[in-house]
PDB file of C-alpha atoms and ligand atoms in Angstrom:
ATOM      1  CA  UNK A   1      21.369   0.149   8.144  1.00  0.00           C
ATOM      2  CA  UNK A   2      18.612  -1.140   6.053  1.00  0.00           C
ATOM      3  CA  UNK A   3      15.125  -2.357   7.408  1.00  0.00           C
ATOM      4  CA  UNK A   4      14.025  -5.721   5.766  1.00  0.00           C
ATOM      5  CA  UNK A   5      10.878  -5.514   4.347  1.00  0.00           C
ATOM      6  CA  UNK A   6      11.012  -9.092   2.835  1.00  0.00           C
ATOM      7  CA  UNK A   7      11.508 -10.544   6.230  1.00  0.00           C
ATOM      8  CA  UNK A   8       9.169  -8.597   8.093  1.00  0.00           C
ATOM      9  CA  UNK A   9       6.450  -9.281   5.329  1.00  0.00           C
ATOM     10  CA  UNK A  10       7.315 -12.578   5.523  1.00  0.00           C
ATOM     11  CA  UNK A  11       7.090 -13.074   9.321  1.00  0.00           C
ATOM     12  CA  UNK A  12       3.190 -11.281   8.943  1.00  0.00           C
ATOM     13  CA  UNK A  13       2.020 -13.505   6.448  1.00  0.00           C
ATOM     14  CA  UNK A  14       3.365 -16.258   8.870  1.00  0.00           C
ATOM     15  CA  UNK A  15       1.742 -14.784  11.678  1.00  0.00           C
ATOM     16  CA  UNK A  16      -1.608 -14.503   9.666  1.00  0.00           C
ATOM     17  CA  UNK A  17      -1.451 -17.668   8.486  1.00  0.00           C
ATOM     18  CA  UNK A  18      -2.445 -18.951  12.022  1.00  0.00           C
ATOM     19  CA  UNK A  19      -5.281 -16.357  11.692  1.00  0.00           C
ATOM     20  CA  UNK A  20      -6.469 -17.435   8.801  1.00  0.00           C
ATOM     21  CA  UNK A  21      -6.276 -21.123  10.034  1.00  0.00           C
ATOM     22  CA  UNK A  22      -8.054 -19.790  13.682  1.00  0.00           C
ATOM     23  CA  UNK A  23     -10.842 -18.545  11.137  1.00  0.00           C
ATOM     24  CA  UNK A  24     -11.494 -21.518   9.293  1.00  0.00           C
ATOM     25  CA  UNK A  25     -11.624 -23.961  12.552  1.00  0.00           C
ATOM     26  CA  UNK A  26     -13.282 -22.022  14.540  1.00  0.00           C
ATOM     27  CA  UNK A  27     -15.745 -20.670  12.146  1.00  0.00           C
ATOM     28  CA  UNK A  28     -15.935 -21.946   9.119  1.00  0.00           C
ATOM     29  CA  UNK A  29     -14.745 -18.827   7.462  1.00  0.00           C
ATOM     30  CA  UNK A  30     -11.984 -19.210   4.652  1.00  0.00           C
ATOM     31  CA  UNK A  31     -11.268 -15.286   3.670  1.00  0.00           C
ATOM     32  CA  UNK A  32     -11.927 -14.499  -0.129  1.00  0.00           C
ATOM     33  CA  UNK A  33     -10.225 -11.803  -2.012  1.00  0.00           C
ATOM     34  CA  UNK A  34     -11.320 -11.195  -5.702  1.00  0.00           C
ATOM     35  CA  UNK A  35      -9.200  -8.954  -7.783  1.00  0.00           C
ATOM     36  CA  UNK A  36     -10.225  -7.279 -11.203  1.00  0.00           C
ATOM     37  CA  UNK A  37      -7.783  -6.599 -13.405  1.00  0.00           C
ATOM     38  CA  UNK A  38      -8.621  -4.223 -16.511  1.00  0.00           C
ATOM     39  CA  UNK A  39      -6.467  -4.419 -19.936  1.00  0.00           C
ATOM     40  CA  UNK A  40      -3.177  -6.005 -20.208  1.00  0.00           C
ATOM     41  CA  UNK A  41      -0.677  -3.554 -18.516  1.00  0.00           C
ATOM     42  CA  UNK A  42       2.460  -5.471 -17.529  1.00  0.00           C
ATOM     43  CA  UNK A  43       3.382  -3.994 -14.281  1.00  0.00           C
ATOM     44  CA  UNK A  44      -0.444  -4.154 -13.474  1.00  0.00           C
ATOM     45  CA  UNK A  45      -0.584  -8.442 -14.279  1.00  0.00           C
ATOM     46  CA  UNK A  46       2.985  -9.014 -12.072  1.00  0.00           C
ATOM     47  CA  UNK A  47       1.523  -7.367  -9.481  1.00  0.00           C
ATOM     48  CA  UNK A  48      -1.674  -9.167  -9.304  1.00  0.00           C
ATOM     49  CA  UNK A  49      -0.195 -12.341 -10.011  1.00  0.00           C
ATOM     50  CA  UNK A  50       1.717 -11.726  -6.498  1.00  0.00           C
ATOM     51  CA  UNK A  51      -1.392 -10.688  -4.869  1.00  0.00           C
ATOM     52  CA  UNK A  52      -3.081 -13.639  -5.769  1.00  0.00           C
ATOM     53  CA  UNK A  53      -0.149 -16.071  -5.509  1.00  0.00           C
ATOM     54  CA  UNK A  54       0.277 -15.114  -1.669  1.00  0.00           C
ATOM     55  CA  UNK A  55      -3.561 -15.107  -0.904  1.00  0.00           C
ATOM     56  CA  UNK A  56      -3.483 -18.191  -1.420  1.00  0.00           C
ATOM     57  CA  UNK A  57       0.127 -19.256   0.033  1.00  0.00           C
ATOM     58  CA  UNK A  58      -1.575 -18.340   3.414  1.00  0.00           C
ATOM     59  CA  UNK A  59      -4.841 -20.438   2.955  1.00  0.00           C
ATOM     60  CA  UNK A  60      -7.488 -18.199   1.562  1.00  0.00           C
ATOM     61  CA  UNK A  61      -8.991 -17.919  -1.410  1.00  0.00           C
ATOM     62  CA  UNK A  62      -8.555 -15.895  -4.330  1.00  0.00           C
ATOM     63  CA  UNK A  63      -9.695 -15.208  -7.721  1.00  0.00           C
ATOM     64  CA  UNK A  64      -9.089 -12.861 -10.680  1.00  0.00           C
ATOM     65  CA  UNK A  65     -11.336 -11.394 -13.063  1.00  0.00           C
ATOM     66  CA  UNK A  66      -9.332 -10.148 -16.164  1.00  0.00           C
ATOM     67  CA  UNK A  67     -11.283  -8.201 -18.665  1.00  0.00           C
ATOM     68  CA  UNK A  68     -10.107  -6.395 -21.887  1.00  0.00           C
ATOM     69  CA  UNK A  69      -8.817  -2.955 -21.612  1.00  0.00           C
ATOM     70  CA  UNK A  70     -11.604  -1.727 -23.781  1.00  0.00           C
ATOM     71  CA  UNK A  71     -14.806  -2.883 -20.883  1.00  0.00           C
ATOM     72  CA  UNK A  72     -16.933  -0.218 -20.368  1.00  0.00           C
ATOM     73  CA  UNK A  73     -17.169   1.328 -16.851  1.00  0.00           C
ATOM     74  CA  UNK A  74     -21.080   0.054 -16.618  1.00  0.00           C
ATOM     75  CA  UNK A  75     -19.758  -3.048 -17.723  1.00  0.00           C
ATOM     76  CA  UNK A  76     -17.320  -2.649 -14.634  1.00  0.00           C
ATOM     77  CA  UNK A  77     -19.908  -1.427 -11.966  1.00  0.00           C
ATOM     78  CA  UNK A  78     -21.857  -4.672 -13.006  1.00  0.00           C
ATOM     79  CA  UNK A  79     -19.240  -6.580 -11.697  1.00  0.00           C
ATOM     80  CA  UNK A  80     -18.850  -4.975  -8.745  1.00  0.00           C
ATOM     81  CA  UNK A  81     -22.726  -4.898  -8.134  1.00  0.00           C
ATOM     82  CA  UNK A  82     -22.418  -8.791  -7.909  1.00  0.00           C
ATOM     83  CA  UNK A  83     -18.807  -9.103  -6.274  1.00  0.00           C
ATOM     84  CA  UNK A  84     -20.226  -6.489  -3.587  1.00  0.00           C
ATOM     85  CA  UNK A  85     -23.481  -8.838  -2.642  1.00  0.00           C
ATOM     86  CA  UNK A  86     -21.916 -12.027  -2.720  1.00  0.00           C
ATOM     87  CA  UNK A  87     -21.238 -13.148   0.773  1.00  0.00           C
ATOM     88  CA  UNK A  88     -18.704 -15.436   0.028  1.00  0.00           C
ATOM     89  CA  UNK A  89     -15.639 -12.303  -0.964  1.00  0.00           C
ATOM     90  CA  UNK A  90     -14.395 -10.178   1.511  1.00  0.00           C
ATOM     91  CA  UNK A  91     -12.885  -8.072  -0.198  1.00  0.00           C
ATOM     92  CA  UNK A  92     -12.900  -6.538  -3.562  1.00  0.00           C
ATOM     93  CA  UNK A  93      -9.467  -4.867  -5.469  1.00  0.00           C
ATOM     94  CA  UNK A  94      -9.835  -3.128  -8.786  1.00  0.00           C
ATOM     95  CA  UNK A  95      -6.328  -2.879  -9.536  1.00  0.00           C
ATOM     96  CA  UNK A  96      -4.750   0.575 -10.564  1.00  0.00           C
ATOM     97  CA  UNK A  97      -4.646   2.530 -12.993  1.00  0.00           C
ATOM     98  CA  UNK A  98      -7.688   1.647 -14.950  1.00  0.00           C
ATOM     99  CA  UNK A  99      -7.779   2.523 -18.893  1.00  0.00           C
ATOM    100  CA  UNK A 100      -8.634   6.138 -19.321  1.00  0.00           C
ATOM    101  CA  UNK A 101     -12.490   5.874 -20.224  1.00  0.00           C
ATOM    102  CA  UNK A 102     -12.783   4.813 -16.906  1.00  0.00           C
ATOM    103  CA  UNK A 103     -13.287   6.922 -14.019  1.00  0.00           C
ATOM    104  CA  UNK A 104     -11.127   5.538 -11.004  1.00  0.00           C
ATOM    105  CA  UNK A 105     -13.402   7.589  -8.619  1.00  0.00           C
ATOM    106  CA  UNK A 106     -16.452   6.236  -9.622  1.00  0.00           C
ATOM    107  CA  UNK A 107     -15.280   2.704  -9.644  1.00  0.00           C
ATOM    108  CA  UNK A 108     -13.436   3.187  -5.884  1.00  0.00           C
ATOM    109  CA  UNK A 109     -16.931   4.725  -4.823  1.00  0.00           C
ATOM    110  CA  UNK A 110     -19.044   1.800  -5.969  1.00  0.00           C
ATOM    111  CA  UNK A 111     -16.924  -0.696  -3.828  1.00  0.00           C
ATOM    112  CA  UNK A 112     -18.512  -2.104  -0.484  1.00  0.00           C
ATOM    113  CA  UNK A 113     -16.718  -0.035   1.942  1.00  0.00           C
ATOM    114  CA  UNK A 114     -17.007  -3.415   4.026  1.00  0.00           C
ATOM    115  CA  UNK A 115     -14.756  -5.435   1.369  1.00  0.00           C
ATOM    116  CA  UNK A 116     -12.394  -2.422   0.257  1.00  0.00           C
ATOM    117  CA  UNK A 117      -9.576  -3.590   1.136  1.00  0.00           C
ATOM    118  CA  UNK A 118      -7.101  -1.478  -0.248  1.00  0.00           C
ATOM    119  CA  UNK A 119      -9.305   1.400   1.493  1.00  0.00           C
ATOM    120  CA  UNK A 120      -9.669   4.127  -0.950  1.00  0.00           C
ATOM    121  CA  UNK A 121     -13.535   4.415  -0.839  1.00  0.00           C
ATOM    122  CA  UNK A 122     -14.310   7.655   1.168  1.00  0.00           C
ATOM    123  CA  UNK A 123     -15.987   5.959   4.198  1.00  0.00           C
ATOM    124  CA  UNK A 124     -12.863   3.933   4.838  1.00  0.00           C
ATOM    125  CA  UNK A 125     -10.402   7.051   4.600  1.00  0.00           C
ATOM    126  CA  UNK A 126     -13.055   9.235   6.048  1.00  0.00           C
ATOM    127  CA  UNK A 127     -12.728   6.992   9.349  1.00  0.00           C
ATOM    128  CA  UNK A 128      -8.865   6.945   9.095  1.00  0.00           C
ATOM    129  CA  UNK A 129      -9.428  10.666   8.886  1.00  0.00           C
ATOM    130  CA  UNK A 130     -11.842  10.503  12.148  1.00  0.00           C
ATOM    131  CA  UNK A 131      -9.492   8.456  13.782  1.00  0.00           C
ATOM    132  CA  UNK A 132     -12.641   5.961  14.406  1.00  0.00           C
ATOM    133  CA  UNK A 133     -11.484   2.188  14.746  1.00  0.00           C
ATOM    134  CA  UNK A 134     -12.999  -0.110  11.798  1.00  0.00           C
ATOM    135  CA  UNK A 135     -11.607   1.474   8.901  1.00  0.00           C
ATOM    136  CA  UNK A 136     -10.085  -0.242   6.471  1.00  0.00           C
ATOM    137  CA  UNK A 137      -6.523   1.190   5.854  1.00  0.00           C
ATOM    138  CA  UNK A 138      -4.543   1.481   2.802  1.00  0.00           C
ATOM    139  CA  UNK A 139      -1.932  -0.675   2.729  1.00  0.00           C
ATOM    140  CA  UNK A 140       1.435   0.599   1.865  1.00  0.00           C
ATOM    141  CA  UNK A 141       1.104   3.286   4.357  1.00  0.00           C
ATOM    142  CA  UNK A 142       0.179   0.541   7.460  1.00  0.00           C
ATOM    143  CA  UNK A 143       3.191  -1.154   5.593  1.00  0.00           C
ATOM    144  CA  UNK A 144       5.360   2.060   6.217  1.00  0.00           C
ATOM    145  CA  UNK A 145       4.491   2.293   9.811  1.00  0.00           C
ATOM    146  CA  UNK A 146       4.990  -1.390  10.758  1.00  0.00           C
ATOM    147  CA  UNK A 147       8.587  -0.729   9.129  1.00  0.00           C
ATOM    148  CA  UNK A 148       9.207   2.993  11.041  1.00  0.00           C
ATOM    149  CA  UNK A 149       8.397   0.637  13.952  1.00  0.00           C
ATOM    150  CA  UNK A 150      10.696  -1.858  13.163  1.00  0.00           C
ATOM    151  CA  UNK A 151      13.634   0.565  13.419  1.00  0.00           C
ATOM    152  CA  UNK A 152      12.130   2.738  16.138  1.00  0.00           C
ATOM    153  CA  UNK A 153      10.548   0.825  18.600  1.00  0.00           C
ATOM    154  CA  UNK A 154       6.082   0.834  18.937  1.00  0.00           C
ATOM    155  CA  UNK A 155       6.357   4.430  20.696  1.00  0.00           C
ATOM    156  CA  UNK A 156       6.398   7.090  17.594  1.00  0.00           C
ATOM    157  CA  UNK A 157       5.516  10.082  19.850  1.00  0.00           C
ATOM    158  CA  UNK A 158       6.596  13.249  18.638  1.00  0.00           C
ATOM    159  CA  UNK A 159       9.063  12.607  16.085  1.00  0.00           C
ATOM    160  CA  UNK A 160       8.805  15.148  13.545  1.00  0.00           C
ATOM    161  CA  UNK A 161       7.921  12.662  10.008  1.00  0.00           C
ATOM    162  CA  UNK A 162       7.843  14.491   6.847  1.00  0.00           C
ATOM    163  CA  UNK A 163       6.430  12.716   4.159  1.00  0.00           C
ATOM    164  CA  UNK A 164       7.011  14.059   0.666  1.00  0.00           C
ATOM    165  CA  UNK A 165       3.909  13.435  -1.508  1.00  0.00           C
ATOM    166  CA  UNK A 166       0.102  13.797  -1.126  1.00  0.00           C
ATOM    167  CA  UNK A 167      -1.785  11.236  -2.896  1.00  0.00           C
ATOM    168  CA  UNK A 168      -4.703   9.406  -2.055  1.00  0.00           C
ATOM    169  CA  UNK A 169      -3.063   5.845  -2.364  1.00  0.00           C
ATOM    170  CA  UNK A 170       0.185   6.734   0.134  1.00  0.00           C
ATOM    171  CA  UNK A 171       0.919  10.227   0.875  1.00  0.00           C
ATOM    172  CA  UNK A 172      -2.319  11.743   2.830  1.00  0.00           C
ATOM    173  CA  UNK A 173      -2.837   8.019   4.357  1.00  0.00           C
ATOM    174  CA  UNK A 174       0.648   7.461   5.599  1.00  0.00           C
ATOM    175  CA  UNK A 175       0.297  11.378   6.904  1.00  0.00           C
ATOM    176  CA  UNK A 176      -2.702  10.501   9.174  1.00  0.00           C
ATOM    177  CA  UNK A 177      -1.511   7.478  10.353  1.00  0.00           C
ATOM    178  CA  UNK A 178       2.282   8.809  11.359  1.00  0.00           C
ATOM    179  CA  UNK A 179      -0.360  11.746  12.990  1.00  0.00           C
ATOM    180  CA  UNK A 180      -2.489   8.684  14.690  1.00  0.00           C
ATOM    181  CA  UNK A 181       1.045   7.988  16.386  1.00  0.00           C
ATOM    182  CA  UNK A 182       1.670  11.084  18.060  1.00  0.00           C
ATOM    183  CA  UNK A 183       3.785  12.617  15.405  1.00  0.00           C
ATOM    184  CA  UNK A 184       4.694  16.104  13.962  1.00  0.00           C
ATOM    185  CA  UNK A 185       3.713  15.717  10.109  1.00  0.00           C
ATOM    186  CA  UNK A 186       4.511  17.786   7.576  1.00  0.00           C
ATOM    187  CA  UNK A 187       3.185  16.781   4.145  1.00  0.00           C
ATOM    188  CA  UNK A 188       5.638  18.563   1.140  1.00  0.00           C
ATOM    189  CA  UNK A 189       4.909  18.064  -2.236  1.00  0.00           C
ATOM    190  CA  UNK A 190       5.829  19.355  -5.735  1.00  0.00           C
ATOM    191  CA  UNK A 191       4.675  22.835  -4.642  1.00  0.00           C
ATOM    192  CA  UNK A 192       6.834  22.790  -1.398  1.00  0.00           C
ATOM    193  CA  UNK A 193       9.448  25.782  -1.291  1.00  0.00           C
ATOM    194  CA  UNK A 194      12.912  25.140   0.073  1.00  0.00           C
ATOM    195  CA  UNK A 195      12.119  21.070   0.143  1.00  0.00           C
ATOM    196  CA  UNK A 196      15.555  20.090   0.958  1.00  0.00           C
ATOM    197  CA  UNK A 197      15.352  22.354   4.452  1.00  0.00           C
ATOM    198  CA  UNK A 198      11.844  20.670   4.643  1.00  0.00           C
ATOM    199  CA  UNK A 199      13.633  17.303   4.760  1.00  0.00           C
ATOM    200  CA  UNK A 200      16.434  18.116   6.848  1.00  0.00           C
ATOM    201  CA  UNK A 201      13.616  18.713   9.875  1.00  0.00           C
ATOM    202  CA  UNK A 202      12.435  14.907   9.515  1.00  0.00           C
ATOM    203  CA  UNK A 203      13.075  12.259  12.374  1.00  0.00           C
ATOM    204  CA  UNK A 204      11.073  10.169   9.815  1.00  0.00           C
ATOM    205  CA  UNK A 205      11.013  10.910   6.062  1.00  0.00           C
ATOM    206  CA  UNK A 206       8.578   9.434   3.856  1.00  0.00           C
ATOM    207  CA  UNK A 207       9.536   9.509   0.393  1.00  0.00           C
ATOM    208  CA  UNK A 208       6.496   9.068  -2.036  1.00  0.00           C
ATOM    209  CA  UNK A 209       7.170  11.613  -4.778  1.00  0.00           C
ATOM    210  CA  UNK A 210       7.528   8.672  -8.200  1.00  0.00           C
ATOM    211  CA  UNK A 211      10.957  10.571  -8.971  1.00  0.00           C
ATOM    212  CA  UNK A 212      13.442   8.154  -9.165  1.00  0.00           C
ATOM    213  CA  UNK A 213      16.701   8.980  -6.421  1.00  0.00           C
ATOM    214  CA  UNK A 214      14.840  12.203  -6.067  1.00  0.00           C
ATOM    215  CA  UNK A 215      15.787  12.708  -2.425  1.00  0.00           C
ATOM    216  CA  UNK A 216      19.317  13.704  -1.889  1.00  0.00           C
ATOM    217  CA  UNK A 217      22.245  13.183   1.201  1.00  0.00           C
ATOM    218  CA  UNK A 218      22.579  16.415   1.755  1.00  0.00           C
ATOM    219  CA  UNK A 219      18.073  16.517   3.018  1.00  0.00           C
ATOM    220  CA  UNK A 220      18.282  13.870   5.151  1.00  0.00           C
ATOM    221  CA  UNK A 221      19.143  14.684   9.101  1.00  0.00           C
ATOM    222  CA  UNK A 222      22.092  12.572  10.412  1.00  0.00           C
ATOM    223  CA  UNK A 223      20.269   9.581  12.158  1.00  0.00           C
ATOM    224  CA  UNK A 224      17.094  10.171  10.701  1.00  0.00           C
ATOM    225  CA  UNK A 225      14.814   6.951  10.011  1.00  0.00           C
ATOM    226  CA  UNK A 226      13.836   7.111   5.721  1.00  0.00           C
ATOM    227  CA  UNK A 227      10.844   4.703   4.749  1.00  0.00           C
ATOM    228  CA  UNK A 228      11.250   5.153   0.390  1.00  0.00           C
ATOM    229  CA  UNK A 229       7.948   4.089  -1.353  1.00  0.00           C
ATOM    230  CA  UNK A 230       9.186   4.726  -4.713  1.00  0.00           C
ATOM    231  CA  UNK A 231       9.708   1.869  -7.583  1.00  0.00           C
ATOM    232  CA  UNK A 232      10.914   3.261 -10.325  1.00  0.00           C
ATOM    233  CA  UNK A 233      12.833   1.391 -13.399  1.00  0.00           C
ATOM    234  CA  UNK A 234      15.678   2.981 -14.809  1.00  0.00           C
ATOM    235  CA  UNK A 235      18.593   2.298 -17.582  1.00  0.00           C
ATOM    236  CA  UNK A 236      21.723   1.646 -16.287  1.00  0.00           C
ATOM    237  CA  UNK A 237      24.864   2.766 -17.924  1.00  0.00           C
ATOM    238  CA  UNK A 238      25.227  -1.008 -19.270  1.00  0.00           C
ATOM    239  CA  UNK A 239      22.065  -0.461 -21.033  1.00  0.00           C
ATOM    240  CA  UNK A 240      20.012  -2.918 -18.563  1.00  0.00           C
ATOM    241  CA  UNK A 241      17.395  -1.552 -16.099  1.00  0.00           C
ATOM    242  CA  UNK A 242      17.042  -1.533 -12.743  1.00  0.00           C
ATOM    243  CA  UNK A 243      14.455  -0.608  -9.808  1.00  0.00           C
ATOM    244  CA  UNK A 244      15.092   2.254  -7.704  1.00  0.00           C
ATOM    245  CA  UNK A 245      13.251   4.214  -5.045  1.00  0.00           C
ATOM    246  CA  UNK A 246      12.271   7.874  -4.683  1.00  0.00           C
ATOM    247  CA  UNK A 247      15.710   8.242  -2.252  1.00  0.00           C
ATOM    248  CA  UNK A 248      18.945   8.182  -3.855  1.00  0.00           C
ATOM    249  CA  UNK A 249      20.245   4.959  -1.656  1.00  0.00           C
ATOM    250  CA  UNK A 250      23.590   4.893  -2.001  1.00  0.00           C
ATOM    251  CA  UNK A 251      24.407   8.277  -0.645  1.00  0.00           C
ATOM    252  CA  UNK A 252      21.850   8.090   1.964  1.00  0.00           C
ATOM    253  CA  UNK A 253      22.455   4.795   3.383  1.00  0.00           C
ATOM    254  CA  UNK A 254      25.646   6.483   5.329  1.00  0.00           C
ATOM    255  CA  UNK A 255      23.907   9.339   6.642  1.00  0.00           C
ATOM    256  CA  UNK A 256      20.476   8.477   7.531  1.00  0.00           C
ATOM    257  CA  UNK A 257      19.904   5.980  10.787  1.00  0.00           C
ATOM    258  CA  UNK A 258      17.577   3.051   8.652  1.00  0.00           C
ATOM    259  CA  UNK A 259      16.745   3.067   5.076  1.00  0.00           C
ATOM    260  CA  UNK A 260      13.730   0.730   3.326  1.00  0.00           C
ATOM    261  CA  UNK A 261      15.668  -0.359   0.334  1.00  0.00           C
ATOM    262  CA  UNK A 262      13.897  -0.657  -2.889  1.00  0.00           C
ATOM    263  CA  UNK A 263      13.673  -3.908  -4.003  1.00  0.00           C
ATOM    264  CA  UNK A 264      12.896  -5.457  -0.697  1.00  0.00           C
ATOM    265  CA  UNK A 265      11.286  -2.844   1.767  1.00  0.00           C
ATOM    266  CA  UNK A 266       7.692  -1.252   1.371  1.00  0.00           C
ATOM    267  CA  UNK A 267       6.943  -3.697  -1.642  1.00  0.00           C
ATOM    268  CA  UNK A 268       6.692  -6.924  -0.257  1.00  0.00           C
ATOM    269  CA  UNK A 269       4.530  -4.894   3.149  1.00  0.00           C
ATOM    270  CA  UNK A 270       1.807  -3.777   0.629  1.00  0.00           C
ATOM    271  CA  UNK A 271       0.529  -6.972  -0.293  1.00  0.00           C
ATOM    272  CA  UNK A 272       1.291  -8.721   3.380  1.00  0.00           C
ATOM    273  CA  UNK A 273      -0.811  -5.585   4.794  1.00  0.00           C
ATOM    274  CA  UNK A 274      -3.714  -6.269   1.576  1.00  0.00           C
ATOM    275  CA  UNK A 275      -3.633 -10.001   3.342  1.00  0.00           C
ATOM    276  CA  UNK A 276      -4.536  -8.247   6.436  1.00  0.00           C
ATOM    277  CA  UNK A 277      -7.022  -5.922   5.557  1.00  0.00           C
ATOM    278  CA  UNK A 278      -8.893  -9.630   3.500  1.00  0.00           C
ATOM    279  CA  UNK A 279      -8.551 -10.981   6.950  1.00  0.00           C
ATOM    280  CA  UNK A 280     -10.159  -8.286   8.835  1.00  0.00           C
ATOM    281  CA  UNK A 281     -12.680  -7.436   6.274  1.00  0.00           C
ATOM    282  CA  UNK A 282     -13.905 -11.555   6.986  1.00  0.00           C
ATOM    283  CA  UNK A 283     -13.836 -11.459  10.704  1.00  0.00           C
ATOM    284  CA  UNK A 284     -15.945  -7.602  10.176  1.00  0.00           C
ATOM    285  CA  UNK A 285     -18.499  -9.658   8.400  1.00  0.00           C
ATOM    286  CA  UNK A 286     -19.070 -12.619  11.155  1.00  0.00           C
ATOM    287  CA  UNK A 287     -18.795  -9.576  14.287  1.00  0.00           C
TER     288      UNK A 287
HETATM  289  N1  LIG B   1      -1.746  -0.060  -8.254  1.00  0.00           N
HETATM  290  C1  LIG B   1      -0.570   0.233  -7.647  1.00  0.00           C
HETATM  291  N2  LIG B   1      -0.680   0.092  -6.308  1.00  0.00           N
HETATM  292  C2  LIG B   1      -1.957  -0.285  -6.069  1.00  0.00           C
HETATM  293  C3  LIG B   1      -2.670  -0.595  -4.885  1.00  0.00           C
HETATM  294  O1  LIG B   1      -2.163  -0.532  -3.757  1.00  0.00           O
HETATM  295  N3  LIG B   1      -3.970  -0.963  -5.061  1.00  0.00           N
HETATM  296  C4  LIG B   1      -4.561  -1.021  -6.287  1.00  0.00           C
HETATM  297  N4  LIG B   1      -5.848  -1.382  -6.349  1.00  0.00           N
HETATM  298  N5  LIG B   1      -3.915  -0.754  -7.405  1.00  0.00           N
HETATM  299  C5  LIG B   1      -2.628  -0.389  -7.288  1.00  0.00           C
END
C-alpha cells in the first residue's frame, strides 16, 4: 500500500491556509519567507522555485535572493545580518549545498534561530535534542512522522523504527523525533555491520542513505511501515532517467505494510512542513 504524500501535503497547505488567513485578520501578520539561493545549480533553482511558488499559493509572502556562485561568504553573512533584523521575514532559508568556498556551518550558525526555518542552527536542534517545545524542526523529518502517522494511527509507542542514515538535515532529526514518540530507534549507517538484520528488526524503517534502491525485500519485516527519503535520478534501460528512492520499490511494495513512494511521498511534505515552520516562526514573533 502506498502512503500519499501529495495528498497529505496538499490537505496541510489547505489546512494552513486558514492559518495563514486567521493571521492576517486577526493580526495583521502576513508570514514572510526569504530564500537565498547561491550559484546556478539546477536541482537547487527547481526546488526553490517550488518553495517559493507554494509560499505564496497559501497567502504569504516570499522572496528570493539569487546571487552568483562565486559571492563570498562575508558577502553572504551581510545578507543575513540584514534578513535576520528585518522584522518583516520570518524566516530565513539558505538553500543547500552552497559552493565550496563557503562554509555551510558558518552560514547555518549566523541564521536567527527565531527565523530558521529549516532548523539546522544548533539552538533549534539543540531544543529538539532537549525535547523543549519552541524549536524549530527540520522539515522532512516532521514530514516523515506526519506520514508514519498516516499509516499508523497518532500513537507511535514502542515500535522499534530504524532509520538508516545520520545526517544533520534528516537522519539524527527524524531519530529524535521517532524517539519524542515513544519509539525504539536505532540509527545504522554506512558503518553498520550486518545492516540487512538491522532492518529486518524495524516496525518503521527510515531510509535516508542517497543510494538509489539501496534497501532490499529481503530487510524489510513483513508488515513493516517504510518512510524512503531518497531522490535519486537514474538511467533507465531506454536511455531516459528516472527518480527513485533509497528503497528498491517494486520488490518492497509486496512485503512491507505502507511504502512513501518516490515521486510523491516525503517530497511534496518537506516544503508543506517549511510552510509550517514560516507560520510558526510569525506567530513566535507576535507571542
Ligand atoms: N537542500 C536540499 N534539501 C534542503 C533543505 O531541506 N533545506 C535547505 N536549505 N537546502 C536543502
Amino acid at each position: 500500500m502506498n502512503i500519499d504524500g501529495k495528498l497529505t501535503a496538499k490537505n496541510l497547505r489547505a489546512e494552513l491556509a486558514v492559518e495563514v488567513a486567521e493571521l492576517k485578520s486577526n493580526y495583521g501578520i502576513q508570514p514572510k519567507l526569504t530564500v537565498i539561493l547561491v550559484g546556478e545549480d539546477p536541482a537547487s533553482q527547481v526546488y526553490v522555485r517550488n518553495k517559493i511558488k507554494q509560499t505564496q499559493e497559501i497567502g504569504m509572502i516570499s522572496d528570493e535572493i539569487k546571487l552568483p556562485a562565486d559571492t563570498g561568504q562575508e558577502e553572504l553573512l551581510k545578507y543575513l545580518e540584514h534578513l535576520n533584523n528585518d522584522r518583516n521575514i520570518h524566516g530565513i532559508l539558505v538553500q543547500l549545498p552552497l559552493p565550496k568556498h563557503i562554509d555551510e556551518s558558518v552560514i547555518i550558525a549566523a541564521i536567527n534561530p527565531n527565523k530558521d526555518v529549516d532548523g539546522f542552527h544548533a539552538m533549534n536542534s539543540g531544543r529538539l535534542f532537549n525535547g523543549e517545545t519552541g524549536a524549530l524542526v527540520p522539515c522532512t523529518p516532521q514530514g516523515c512522522i506526519m506520514l508514519a502517522k498516516q499509516h499508523l494511527g497518532s500513537d507511535l509507542s514502542g515500535k522499534h523504527a530504524v532509520v538508516i542514515g545520520r545526517s544533520n538535515i534528516v537522519g539524527k532529526p527524524v531519530a529524535m523525533l521517532l524517539l519524542q514518540e515513544n519509539c525504539t530507534v536505532t540509527i545504522a549507517h554506512s558503518r553498520t555491520k550486518n545492516l540487512p538484520e538491522v532492518c529486518q528488526q524495524a516496525d518503521i524503517l527510515v531510509a535516508a542513505v542517497g543510494i538509489a534502491e539501496f534497501v532490499k525485500a529481503d530487510w524489510v519485516k513483513e508488515g513493516a511501515t517504510v518512510i524512503d527519503v531518497g531522490i535519486n535520478r537514474i538511467s533507465t534501460e531506454e536511455g531516459k532517467t528516472k527518480l527513485v528512492g533509497d528503497v528498491d520499490f517494486d520488490n518492497v511494495v509486496g512485503k512491507c505494510g505502507a511504502i512513501t513512494p518516490v515521486p510523491g511521498g516525503v517530497g511534496p511534505m518537506t516544503i508543506a512542513c517549511l510552510l509550517k515552520n514560516t507560520i510558526t516562526a510569525a506567530k513566535q514573533s507576535v507571542c
